[in-house]
Amino acid sequence: MNDPAVEWIWGAAVANAIIEYPQYGADAAWSLLENRYISQEAIIQIFADGLAGPSRDAVLKALTELASFIGAHPGIGVYAPERYGLTKRLEEWRRKELIETVWRDPLDHVPWLYPPMRLLTALLPTEKACFLTLLEKTRLPLAVAQALDSPEIFERLDLLLELLLLAPDTSEDDTGNRWSWNRNLTAPKLLAATLKHAKEALDPRSDTRSIENLDAQAAPIFAAVAKTLLKRNDGVFLAFQWLGHLIGEEHRQSNRSSEIWHPTRAAMSALAEAMAGLDIGLDQGLRAFQLILPAPSRLEEMRKSGIGDQEMGWVTSATDAFLATTLTEQADARSQTRAPAATSLIALYHSVLIRRDQGLYVFQQDPFPTWRHWQPAQLYLSMDAPVAEWESGWRSLAEQRRRAFMTHDDTQADDPSFFHACVGLSLVDYLAFGAIARPKEAWECWLSLFDCVFSAALQLNWVRHDRWRHLLAKAFARLPHIRRVDDVEEMAAQLSRLGGDDELLVWCSAMILDNGVEAPLLAQAMLTHRVNLTARLADFIAWEEREGTRRPTSPLAEKAKEIMHVLHSGRHLLRPT
């Protein structure tokens, strides 16, 4: 049976022994792992008292020995059979050059636990800088994460901010005017701890607050984090790297079915606004992301081949880096995107498309377009000929689309084209419904988008061809708003271009009718183009409900029945003219 008083006595004895013989501090800590009946709280208390008195040097030496011991023996926190694998993965991680690997650590799934790590918290009251220095001495992300995962640290925002300001720099200037990561861990791990702090402080599981309300409540937290971060010597580099990571994480979270709120979006917004307020933008972003963005020499090779890098991996993508830089240029803290920056960012965006970056992938269940598409679309608005600029990007991807036709060759080569098509749909929205409406250009952009997307939507051998058809249907949903609702002749003309694909015709017609157009008027107008909407609806319903079909009736078939009911109740006699 455990006796807290006895455990405290043992802990005090061990602490005093360590102070008396600091060279054996690591060995004494190892004994704590073997014996659960020694109070670590007693050791921490005596160490903290010793740091404020004549025993300071002895305590620091003992804790330094402990940190060095962990750095030399990273397998100490896992079971013996797992140590070899951990050592190998750690060697691979240490060869990587990107600070992103600190946040998306491939070792995170390893159940690493070394209880004596808690002894380092004795430094927090009086020796915060030394606490951070010793964490760096471990050279182990798992150890740093365990130390900062203590409730006494991540639950206190003031302490997190103080530690963030004191943490060692993470970057150094290389020749060639770029920043590189110097492999320090504490500052990026502290930024990750602020996300945990916000999530625990607001506790989205505690009530039914909306995501918007939670984002608003998290905004002051991350405004303080951003302000502190940008006071650091390496603040710009670290801010860009963290923003790129947050953008990538938000993208990955969209592929998860969970409805639980996460503070990622609030952190992104606060950080971009703070950076824009200090006039941080494109130039600094290119320096920070030089290892991630396509190299000019490699880009020329990709342009000639038209294929792209096809690089994969869960690190910050070139798309995330581009969006991070774009967010700082388009933040509310600026009145508008600076014209030279917009031109350079469009060129950068086109290079990301050519590269065929992994961040361009749109997950199957994602709604689209999203803010990832709206940001590039806003850049086109600052151009003299936005539609022509968008078309130029589409033409540059012709070789990738050609390869995508051959499913045995390259089934994912259409990803950049689909992303760019979503940007085109976003551009239609901005031109039609923006603060300054440009209806003529919106119509021009819609026609261009239709011409580009329609051929892709017909390629049934594409594994993900349905998303192209869905995109085309969404484009038709905009049509009544770009033209007048009563301009049924033009809408009928565009529907007639869809040809003999009953499903696509029903889908696009339903989108038009859901946006204010009357079904009888549209059906009558389509007769002038030799398209009998009533008959096509009936054929589609008959096919969906044919005998022997095991799958349930599709929602589109139910919608087709609703339209048929409206047409019949209108008593319009529809015959080809």
Coordinates of C-alpha atoms in Angstrom, one line a residue:
M1 CA 0.0 0.0 0.0
N2 CA 1.4 3.4 -1.0
D3 CA 2.2 5.9 1.7
P4 CA 2.6 9.5 0.4
A5 CA 4.7 10.5 3.4
V6 CA 7.1 7.7 2.8
E7 CA 7.3 8.4 -0.9
W8 CA 8.1 12.1 -0.1
I9 CA 10.9 11.0 2.3
W10 CA 12.4 8.8 -0.4
G11 CA 12.1 11.6 -2.9
A12 CA 13.8 14.1 -0.6
A13 CA 16.6 11.7 0.1
V14 CA 17.2 11.1 -3.6
A15 CA 17.1 14.9 -4.3
N16 CA 19.6 15.6 -1.6
A17 CA 21.8 12.8 -2.8
I18 CA 21.8 14.2 -6.4
I19 CA 22.7 17.7 -5.0
E20 CA 25.5 16.2 -3.0
Y21 CA 26.8 14.1 -5.9
P22 CA 25.6 15.9 -9.1
Q23 CA 27.7 13.8 -11.4
Y24 CA 25.4 10.9 -10.7
G25 CA 22.2 12.8 -11.4
A26 CA 21.3 10.8 -14.6
D27 CA 21.8 7.5 -12.8
A28 CA 19.6 8.6 -10.0
A29 CA 16.9 9.7 -12.5
W30 CA 17.1 6.2 -14.1
S31 CA 16.3 4.7 -10.7
L32 CA 13.1 6.7 -10.6
L33 CA 11.9 4.9 -13.7
E34 CA 12.4 1.6 -11.8
N35 CA 10.8 2.7 -8.6
R36 CA 7.3 4.2 -8.6
Y37 CA 7.4 4.8 -4.9
I38 CA 9.7 7.8 -5.0
S39 CA 8.0 11.2 -5.0
Q40 CA 9.0 13.2 -8.0
E41 CA 7.2 16.2 -6.5
A42 CA 9.5 16.1 -3.6
I43 CA 12.6 16.1 -5.8
I44 CA 11.2 19.0 -7.9
Q45 CA 10.4 21.0 -4.8
I46 CA 13.9 20.5 -3.4
F47 CA 15.5 21.3 -6.7
A48 CA 13.5 24.5 -7.1
D49 CA 14.5 25.6 -3.6
G50 CA 18.1 24.7 -4.3
L51 CA 18.1 26.8 -7.5
A52 CA 17.3 29.8 -5.4
G53 CA 20.1 29.1 -2.9
P54 CA 23.7 27.9 -2.7
S55 CA 23.0 24.6 -4.4
R56 CA 22.1 26.2 -7.7
D57 CA 25.3 25.0 -9.6
A58 CA 24.9 21.4 -8.3
V59 CA 21.2 21.3 -9.4
L60 CA 22.0 22.7 -12.8
K61 CA 24.8 20.2 -13.3
A62 CA 22.5 17.3 -12.3
L63 CA 19.8 18.4 -14.6
T64 CA 22.3 19.0 -17.4
E65 CA 23.5 15.4 -16.9
L66 CA 19.9 14.2 -17.2
A67 CA 19.3 16.1 -20.4
S68 CA 22.5 14.8 -21.9
F69 CA 21.7 11.3 -20.9
I70 CA 18.3 11.5 -22.7
G71 CA 20.0 12.9 -25.8
A72 CA 22.5 10.0 -25.8
H73 CA 19.9 7.3 -25.0
P74 CA 16.7 8.3 -26.9
G75 CA 15.4 4.7 -26.6
I76 CA 15.2 5.1 -22.8
G77 CA 11.5 6.1 -23.1
V78 CA 10.3 3.1 -25.0
Y79 CA 10.2 -0.7 -24.4
A80 CA 13.3 -2.6 -25.2
P81 CA 11.9 -4.3 -28.4
E82 CA 11.1 -0.9 -29.9
R83 CA 14.4 0.8 -29.3
Y84 CA 16.1 -0.3 -32.5
G85 CA 13.2 0.9 -34.7
L86 CA 13.1 4.2 -32.8
T87 CA 16.8 4.8 -33.3
K88 CA 16.5 4.1 -37.1
R89 CA 13.5 6.5 -37.5
L90 CA 15.3 9.1 -35.5
E91 CA 18.3 8.9 -37.8
E92 CA 16.0 9.4 -40.8
W93 CA 14.3 12.3 -39.2
R94 CA 17.6 14.0 -38.4
R95 CA 18.5 13.9 -42.1
K96 CA 15.5 16.0 -43.0
E97 CA 15.9 19.7 -43.6
L98 CA 12.4 21.1 -43.0
I99 CA 11.1 22.5 -39.7
E100 CA 7.7 21.1 -40.7
T101 CA 8.9 17.7 -39.5
V102 CA 8.8 19.0 -35.9
W103 CA 5.1 19.6 -36.1
R104 CA 4.3 16.5 -38.3
D105 CA 6.8 14.3 -36.5
P106 CA 6.9 10.8 -37.9
L107 CA 7.8 9.7 -34.4
D108 CA 4.6 11.1 -32.8
H109 CA 2.9 7.8 -32.9
V110 CA 5.7 6.3 -30.7
P111 CA 4.5 5.9 -27.1
W112 CA 7.6 7.5 -25.6
L113 CA 7.5 8.2 -21.9
Y114 CA 10.3 8.9 -19.5
P115 CA 9.0 10.1 -16.1
P116 CA 12.3 11.8 -14.9
M117 CA 11.7 14.4 -17.7
R118 CA 9.4 16.1 -15.2
L119 CA 12.5 17.0 -13.0
L120 CA 13.4 19.7 -15.5
T121 CA 10.2 21.6 -14.6
A122 CA 12.0 22.6 -11.4
L123 CA 13.7 25.2 -13.5
L124 CA 10.5 27.0 -14.5
P125 CA 10.1 29.4 -11.6
T126 CA 13.6 30.9 -11.8
E127 CA 15.5 29.5 -14.7
K128 CA 13.2 29.5 -17.8
A129 CA 15.9 30.1 -20.3
C130 CA 17.9 27.2 -18.8
F131 CA 14.9 25.0 -18.9
L132 CA 14.6 25.6 -22.7
T133 CA 18.3 25.1 -23.2
L134 CA 18.2 21.7 -21.5
L135 CA 15.2 20.7 -23.6
E136 CA 17.2 21.5 -26.7
K137 CA 20.1 19.4 -25.3
T138 CA 18.0 16.3 -25.5
R139 CA 17.8 16.7 -29.3
L140 CA 14.7 14.6 -29.2
P141 CA 11.2 15.9 -30.3
L142 CA 9.5 13.2 -28.2
A143 CA 11.2 14.4 -25.0
V144 CA 10.5 18.1 -25.7
A145 CA 6.9 17.3 -26.5
Q146 CA 6.5 15.3 -23.2
A147 CA 8.0 18.2 -21.2
L148 CA 5.7 20.8 -22.8
D149 CA 2.7 18.6 -22.5
S150 CA 2.6 19.1 -18.8
P151 CA -0.7 20.9 -17.7
E152 CA 1.3 23.3 -15.6
I153 CA 2.8 24.6 -18.9
F154 CA 0.2 24.4 -21.7
E155 CA -2.7 25.5 -19.5
R156 CA -1.0 28.8 -18.8
L157 CA -0.9 31.1 -21.8
D158 CA 1.2 33.7 -20.0
L159 CA 3.9 31.1 -19.4
L160 CA 3.7 29.8 -23.0
L161 CA 4.3 33.3 -24.3
E162 CA 7.1 33.9 -22.0
L163 CA 8.8 30.7 -23.0
L164 CA 8.2 31.4 -26.6
L165 CA 10.0 34.7 -26.4
L166 CA 13.0 33.1 -24.6
A167 CA 13.2 29.9 -26.8
P168 CA 16.5 29.6 -28.8
D169 CA 16.4 30.8 -32.4
T170 CA 15.3 28.3 -35.0
S171 CA 16.9 29.8 -38.2
E172 CA 20.2 31.0 -39.5
D173 CA 21.0 33.0 -42.6
D174 CA 22.6 30.8 -45.3
T175 CA 24.5 32.2 -48.3
G176 CA 22.1 32.8 -51.1
N177 CA 19.7 35.0 -49.1
R178 CA 17.6 32.3 -47.6
W179 CA 16.8 31.1 -44.1
S180 CA 17.4 27.5 -43.0
W181 CA 16.4 25.6 -39.9
N182 CA 19.1 25.0 -37.3
R183 CA 17.3 22.0 -35.8
N184 CA 16.2 23.7 -32.6
L185 CA 12.9 22.3 -31.3
T186 CA 11.5 24.2 -28.4
A187 CA 10.0 27.3 -30.2
P188 CA 8.0 25.2 -32.8
K189 CA 6.9 22.8 -30.1
L190 CA 5.7 25.8 -28.0
L191 CA 3.6 27.0 -30.9
A192 CA 2.0 23.5 -31.1
A193 CA 1.3 23.8 -27.4
T194 CA -0.6 27.0 -28.0
L195 CA -3.1 25.1 -30.2
K196 CA -3.6 22.6 -27.4
H197 CA -4.0 25.5 -24.9
A198 CA -6.8 27.0 -27.0
K199 CA -8.6 23.8 -27.5
E200 CA -8.5 22.9 -23.8
A201 CA -9.4 26.4 -22.7
L202 CA -12.4 26.7 -25.0
D203 CA -13.4 23.0 -24.7
P204 CA -15.6 22.7 -27.8
R205 CA -17.2 19.6 -26.3
S206 CA -18.7 21.5 -23.4
D207 CA -21.6 23.1 -25.2
T208 CA -23.2 23.8 -28.6
R209 CA -21.3 26.9 -29.6
S210 CA -20.9 27.4 -33.3
I211 CA -17.5 27.2 -35.0
E212 CA -17.7 30.9 -35.7
N213 CA -18.2 31.7 -32.0
L214 CA -15.3 29.4 -31.1
D215 CA -13.1 31.0 -33.7
A216 CA -14.0 34.5 -32.4
Q217 CA -13.1 33.4 -28.8
A218 CA -9.8 31.9 -29.9
A219 CA -8.8 35.1 -31.9
P220 CA -7.4 37.0 -28.9
I221 CA -5.3 34.0 -27.9
F222 CA -3.6 33.7 -31.2
A223 CA -3.3 37.4 -31.6
A224 CA -1.2 37.4 -28.5
V225 CA 0.8 34.4 -29.8
A226 CA 1.4 36.1 -33.1
K227 CA 2.5 39.3 -31.5
T228 CA 5.0 37.4 -29.3
L229 CA 6.2 35.3 -32.1
L230 CA 7.0 38.2 -34.4
K231 CA 9.1 39.8 -31.6
R232 CA 11.6 37.0 -31.9
N233 CA 14.8 37.4 -34.0
D234 CA 13.6 34.5 -36.1
G235 CA 10.0 35.5 -35.9
V236 CA 9.4 36.0 -39.6
F237 CA 10.9 32.7 -40.6
L238 CA 9.1 30.8 -37.9
A239 CA 5.8 32.6 -38.6
F240 CA 5.8 31.6 -42.3
Q241 CA 6.8 28.0 -41.5
W242 CA 4.0 27.7 -38.9
L243 CA 1.5 29.4 -41.1
G244 CA 2.3 27.0 -43.9
H245 CA 2.0 24.0 -41.5
L246 CA -1.4 25.3 -40.3
I247 CA -2.7 25.7 -43.9
G248 CA -1.6 22.1 -44.7
E249 CA -3.2 20.8 -41.4
E250 CA -6.4 22.6 -42.2
H251 CA -6.5 20.9 -45.6
R252 CA -5.9 17.5 -44.0
Q253 CA -8.5 18.0 -41.4
S254 CA -11.1 18.6 -44.1
N255 CA -10.6 15.0 -45.1
R256 CA -11.7 13.8 -41.7
S257 CA -15.3 13.1 -40.7
S258 CA -15.1 14.7 -37.3
E259 CA -17.2 17.8 -36.6
I260 CA -15.2 18.8 -33.5
W261 CA -13.8 22.4 -33.7
H262 CA -10.1 22.8 -34.0
P263 CA -8.3 26.2 -33.5
T264 CA -6.3 25.9 -36.8
R265 CA -8.4 28.5 -38.7
A266 CA -8.3 31.0 -35.9
A267 CA -4.5 30.7 -35.6
M268 CA -4.1 31.1 -39.4
S269 CA -6.2 34.2 -39.5
A270 CA -4.5 35.9 -36.5
L271 CA -1.0 35.1 -37.8
A272 CA -1.7 36.4 -41.3
E273 CA -3.2 39.6 -40.0
A274 CA -0.2 40.2 -37.6
M275 CA 2.3 39.6 -40.4
A276 CA 0.5 41.9 -42.8
G277 CA 0.3 44.6 -40.2
L278 CA 4.2 44.5 -40.1
D279 CA 4.3 44.6 -43.9
I280 CA 5.6 41.1 -44.1
G281 CA 4.7 39.5 -47.4
L282 CA 6.0 38.0 -50.6
D283 CA 9.8 38.8 -50.4
Q284 CA 10.1 37.3 -46.9
G285 CA 7.9 34.3 -47.9
L286 CA 10.2 33.4 -50.8
R287 CA 13.1 33.4 -48.4
A288 CA 11.4 31.3 -45.8
F289 CA 10.1 28.7 -48.3
Q290 CA 13.0 28.5 -50.6
L291 CA 13.4 24.7 -49.9
I292 CA 9.7 24.1 -50.6
L293 CA 8.9 26.1 -53.6
P294 CA 10.0 24.9 -57.1
A295 CA 13.5 25.8 -58.1
P296 CA 13.7 27.9 -61.3
S297 CA 16.0 25.4 -63.0
R298 CA 13.8 22.4 -62.1
L299 CA 10.7 24.3 -63.1
E300 CA 12.0 24.9 -66.6
E301 CA 12.5 21.1 -67.0
M302 CA 8.9 20.5 -65.8
R303 CA 7.5 23.1 -68.2
K304 CA 9.2 21.3 -71.1
S305 CA 7.9 17.9 -70.1
G306 CA 4.5 19.2 -68.9
I307 CA 4.4 16.4 -66.3
G308 CA 5.6 17.8 -63.0
D309 CA 7.5 16.5 -60.0
Q310 CA 4.9 14.2 -58.6
E311 CA 6.5 14.6 -55.1
M312 CA 4.5 13.1 -52.3
G313 CA 4.8 13.3 -48.5
W314 CA 3.1 14.8 -45.5
V315 CA 5.2 18.0 -45.2
T316 CA 4.2 21.5 -46.0
S317 CA 3.4 21.4 -49.7
A318 CA 4.4 24.1 -52.3
T319 CA 0.6 24.9 -52.5
D320 CA 0.6 25.5 -48.7
A321 CA 3.7 27.7 -49.0
F322 CA 2.1 29.7 -51.8
L323 CA -1.2 30.1 -49.9
A324 CA 0.7 31.3 -46.8
T325 CA 2.4 34.0 -48.7
T326 CA -0.8 34.9 -50.5
L327 CA -2.7 35.2 -47.1
T328 CA -0.2 37.8 -45.8
E329 CA -0.6 39.8 -49.0
Q330 CA -4.4 39.6 -49.0
A331 CA -4.9 40.1 -45.2
D332 CA -7.4 42.7 -44.0
A333 CA -4.4 44.6 -42.6
R334 CA -3.6 45.7 -46.1
S335 CA -6.1 47.8 -48.1
Q336 CA -5.5 45.6 -51.2
T337 CA -3.1 43.2 -52.7
R338 CA -0.1 45.1 -54.0
A339 CA 0.0 44.9 -57.8
P340 CA 3.7 43.7 -58.2
A341 CA 3.1 41.1 -55.5
A342 CA -0.1 39.9 -57.3
T343 CA 1.8 39.4 -60.6
S344 CA 4.6 37.5 -58.9
L345 CA 2.1 35.4 -56.9
I346 CA 0.2 34.4 -60.0
A347 CA 3.5 33.3 -61.6
L348 CA 4.3 31.4 -58.4
Y349 CA 0.8 29.8 -58.5
H350 CA 1.3 28.7 -62.2
S351 CA 4.6 27.1 -61.2
V352 CA 2.9 25.2 -58.4
L353 CA 0.4 23.9 -61.0
I354 CA 3.2 22.9 -63.4
R355 CA 5.0 21.1 -60.5
R356 CA 1.8 19.1 -59.9
D357 CA 2.1 19.7 -56.2
Q358 CA 0.4 17.3 -53.7
G359 CA -1.3 20.2 -52.0
L360 CA -3.5 20.7 -55.1
Y361 CA -5.5 17.5 -54.4
V362 CA -9.1 18.0 -53.5
F363 CA -10.4 15.3 -51.2
Q364 CA -13.4 13.4 -52.4
Q365 CA -15.8 14.5 -49.7
D366 CA -14.6 18.1 -49.6
P367 CA -17.0 20.8 -50.7
F368 CA -15.5 23.0 -53.5
P369 CA -14.5 25.6 -54.2
T370 CA -13.0 26.5 -50.8
W371 CA -10.8 29.3 -49.5
R372 CA -7.8 27.5 -51.0
H373 CA -9.3 28.3 -54.4
W374 CA -10.7 31.8 -53.5
Q375 CA -7.3 33.1 -52.6
P376 CA -5.7 32.5 -56.1
A377 CA -8.9 33.7 -57.7
Q378 CA -8.6 37.1 -55.9
L379 CA -5.1 37.5 -57.5
Y380 CA -6.6 37.3 -61.0
L381 CA -8.9 40.1 -60.2
S382 CA -6.0 42.5 -60.0
M383 CA -5.0 41.7 -63.6
D384 CA -6.1 43.7 -66.6
A385 CA -7.4 40.5 -68.3
P386 CA -8.2 38.0 -65.6
V387 CA -10.0 35.5 -67.8
A388 CA -7.1 35.4 -70.3
E389 CA -4.6 34.9 -67.4
W390 CA -6.7 32.0 -66.0
E391 CA -6.9 30.4 -69.5
S392 CA -3.1 30.7 -69.7
G393 CA -2.8 28.5 -66.6
W394 CA -5.2 26.0 -68.0
R395 CA -3.3 25.6 -71.3
S396 CA -0.1 25.0 -69.4
L397 CA -1.6 21.8 -68.0
A398 CA -2.5 20.2 -71.3
E399 CA 0.2 17.5 -71.1
Q400 CA -0.9 16.5 -67.6
R401 CA -4.5 16.1 -68.7
R402 CA -3.4 14.1 -71.7
R403 CA -1.6 11.7 -69.4
A404 CA -4.7 11.5 -67.2
F405 CA -6.8 10.1 -70.1
M406 CA -4.7 6.9 -69.9
T407 CA -5.7 5.4 -66.6
H408 CA -2.9 2.8 -66.8
D409 CA -0.3 5.6 -67.1
D410 CA -1.1 8.4 -64.7
T411 CA -4.5 8.5 -63.1
Q412 CA -3.9 11.5 -60.8
A413 CA -2.5 13.8 -63.4
D414 CA -5.8 15.8 -63.5
D415 CA -5.4 17.1 -59.9
P416 CA -3.8 20.4 -60.9
S417 CA -6.4 20.9 -63.7
F418 CA -9.2 20.3 -61.3
F419 CA -7.8 22.7 -58.7
H420 CA -7.4 25.3 -61.4
A421 CA -11.0 24.7 -62.6
C422 CA -12.2 25.4 -59.0
V423 CA -10.1 28.6 -59.1
G424 CA -12.0 29.5 -62.3
L425 CA -15.3 28.9 -60.7
S426 CA -14.2 31.1 -57.8
L427 CA -13.2 33.8 -60.3
V428 CA -16.7 33.6 -61.8
D429 CA -18.1 34.2 -58.4
Y430 CA -15.9 37.2 -57.7
L431 CA -16.6 38.8 -61.1
A432 CA -20.4 38.2 -60.7
F433 CA -20.9 38.9 -57.0
G434 CA -17.9 40.8 -55.8
A435 CA -17.9 44.3 -54.3
I436 CA -17.6 45.7 -57.8
A437 CA -19.6 43.5 -60.1
R438 CA -18.2 42.9 -63.6
P439 CA -21.0 40.9 -65.3
K440 CA -19.6 41.0 -68.8
E441 CA -16.3 39.5 -67.6
A442 CA -18.2 37.0 -65.4
W443 CA -20.1 35.8 -68.4
E444 CA -16.9 35.6 -70.4
C445 CA -15.2 33.6 -67.6
W446 CA -18.2 31.3 -67.4
L447 CA -18.1 30.4 -71.1
S448 CA -14.4 29.8 -70.9
L449 CA -14.8 27.6 -67.8
F450 CA -17.5 25.6 -69.6
D451 CA -15.3 25.0 -72.6
C452 CA -12.5 23.8 -70.4
V453 CA -14.4 21.6 -68.0
F454 CA -16.9 20.0 -70.4
S455 CA -14.4 17.9 -72.2
A456 CA -13.0 16.7 -68.9
A457 CA -16.4 15.9 -67.6
L458 CA -17.0 13.5 -70.5
Q459 CA -13.9 11.4 -69.9
L460 CA -15.6 8.5 -68.1
N461 CA -12.3 6.5 -67.9
W462 CA -11.0 8.9 -65.3
V463 CA -11.2 7.5 -61.8
R464 CA -12.6 10.7 -60.4
H465 CA -14.6 11.9 -63.3
D466 CA -17.7 12.6 -61.1
R467 CA -16.0 15.6 -59.5
W468 CA -15.7 17.2 -63.0
R469 CA -19.4 16.6 -63.6
H470 CA -20.2 18.0 -60.2
L471 CA -18.1 21.1 -61.0
L472 CA -19.9 21.6 -64.2
A473 CA -23.3 21.4 -62.4
K474 CA -22.1 24.0 -59.9
A475 CA -21.2 26.2 -62.8
F476 CA -24.8 25.9 -64.1
A477 CA -26.0 26.9 -60.7
R478 CA -24.4 30.3 -61.2
L479 CA -25.9 30.8 -64.6
P480 CA -29.2 32.4 -63.6
H481 CA -27.3 34.9 -61.5
I482 CA -24.8 35.8 -64.2
R483 CA -27.5 36.1 -66.8
R484 CA -31.0 37.3 -65.9
V485 CA -33.4 34.7 -64.4
D486 CA -35.8 35.3 -67.3
D487 CA -33.0 34.8 -69.9
V488 CA -34.1 31.2 -70.4
E489 CA -33.1 31.1 -74.0
E490 CA -29.4 31.5 -73.2
M491 CA -29.7 28.9 -70.4
A492 CA -31.4 26.5 -72.7
A493 CA -28.7 27.1 -75.3
Q494 CA -26.0 26.2 -72.8
L495 CA -27.8 23.1 -71.6
S496 CA -28.2 21.9 -75.2
R497 CA -24.4 21.8 -75.5
L498 CA -24.3 18.9 -73.0
G499 CA -25.4 16.5 -75.7
G500 CA -26.9 13.1 -75.0
D501 CA -25.7 12.5 -71.4
D502 CA -29.1 12.3 -69.6
E503 CA -27.6 12.3 -66.1
L504 CA -25.5 15.4 -66.8
L505 CA -28.4 17.2 -68.4
V506 CA -30.8 16.4 -65.5
W507 CA -28.1 17.5 -63.0
C508 CA -27.3 20.8 -64.6
S509 CA -31.0 21.5 -65.3
A510 CA -31.8 20.9 -61.6
M511 CA -29.1 23.3 -60.6
I512 CA -30.6 26.0 -62.8
L513 CA -34.2 25.4 -61.6
D514 CA -33.1 25.5 -58.0
N515 CA -31.8 29.1 -58.6
G516 CA -35.1 30.7 -59.6
V517 CA -35.8 29.6 -63.1
E518 CA -39.3 28.2 -63.8
A519 CA -39.3 24.6 -65.1
P520 CA -42.0 25.1 -67.8
L521 CA -40.3 28.1 -69.3
L522 CA -36.9 26.3 -69.4
A523 CA -38.4 23.2 -71.0
Q524 CA -40.2 25.3 -73.6
A525 CA -37.0 27.2 -74.5
M526 CA -35.1 23.9 -74.8
L527 CA -37.5 22.7 -77.5
T528 CA -36.0 25.3 -79.9
H529 CA -32.7 23.4 -79.6
R530 CA -34.4 20.1 -80.3
V531 CA -34.1 19.0 -76.6
N532 CA -37.3 17.6 -75.0
L533 CA -36.6 18.0 -71.3
T534 CA -39.7 16.0 -70.3
A535 CA -38.6 13.0 -72.4
R536 CA -35.0 13.1 -71.2
L537 CA -36.2 13.3 -67.6
A538 CA -38.4 10.2 -68.2
D539 CA -35.6 8.3 -69.8
F540 CA -33.3 9.1 -66.9
I541 CA -35.8 8.0 -64.3
A542 CA -36.6 4.8 -66.2
W543 CA -32.9 4.0 -66.3
E544 CA -32.3 4.6 -62.6
E545 CA -35.3 2.4 -61.7
R546 CA -34.7 -0.3 -64.2
E547 CA -35.4 -3.9 -63.2
G548 CA -32.5 -5.7 -61.5
T549 CA -30.8 -2.6 -60.1
R550 CA -29.7 -3.3 -56.6
R551 CA -28.5 0.1 -55.5
P552 CA -31.0 2.6 -54.0
T553 CA -32.5 5.2 -56.2
S554 CA -30.2 8.2 -56.5
P555 CA -31.1 11.6 -55.1
L556 CA -30.9 13.0 -58.6
A557 CA -33.6 10.6 -59.8
E558 CA -35.8 11.9 -56.9
K559 CA -35.1 15.4 -58.1
A560 CA -36.0 14.5 -61.7
K561 CA -39.4 13.2 -60.4
E562 CA -40.0 16.6 -58.7
I563 CA -39.3 18.4 -61.9
M564 CA -41.5 16.1 -63.9
H565 CA -44.3 16.8 -61.4
V566 CA -43.9 20.5 -61.8
L567 CA -43.9 20.2 -65.6
H568 CA -47.1 18.1 -65.6
S569 CA -48.9 20.3 -63.1
G570 CA -48.1 23.3 -65.3
R571 CA -50.1 21.7 -68.1
H572 CA -47.7 22.9 -70.7
L573 CA -47.8 20.9 -73.9
L574 CA -44.2 20.5 -74.9
R575 CA -43.6 19.4 -78.5
P576 CA -40.5 19.7 -80.7
T577 CA -40.8 22.7 -83.1

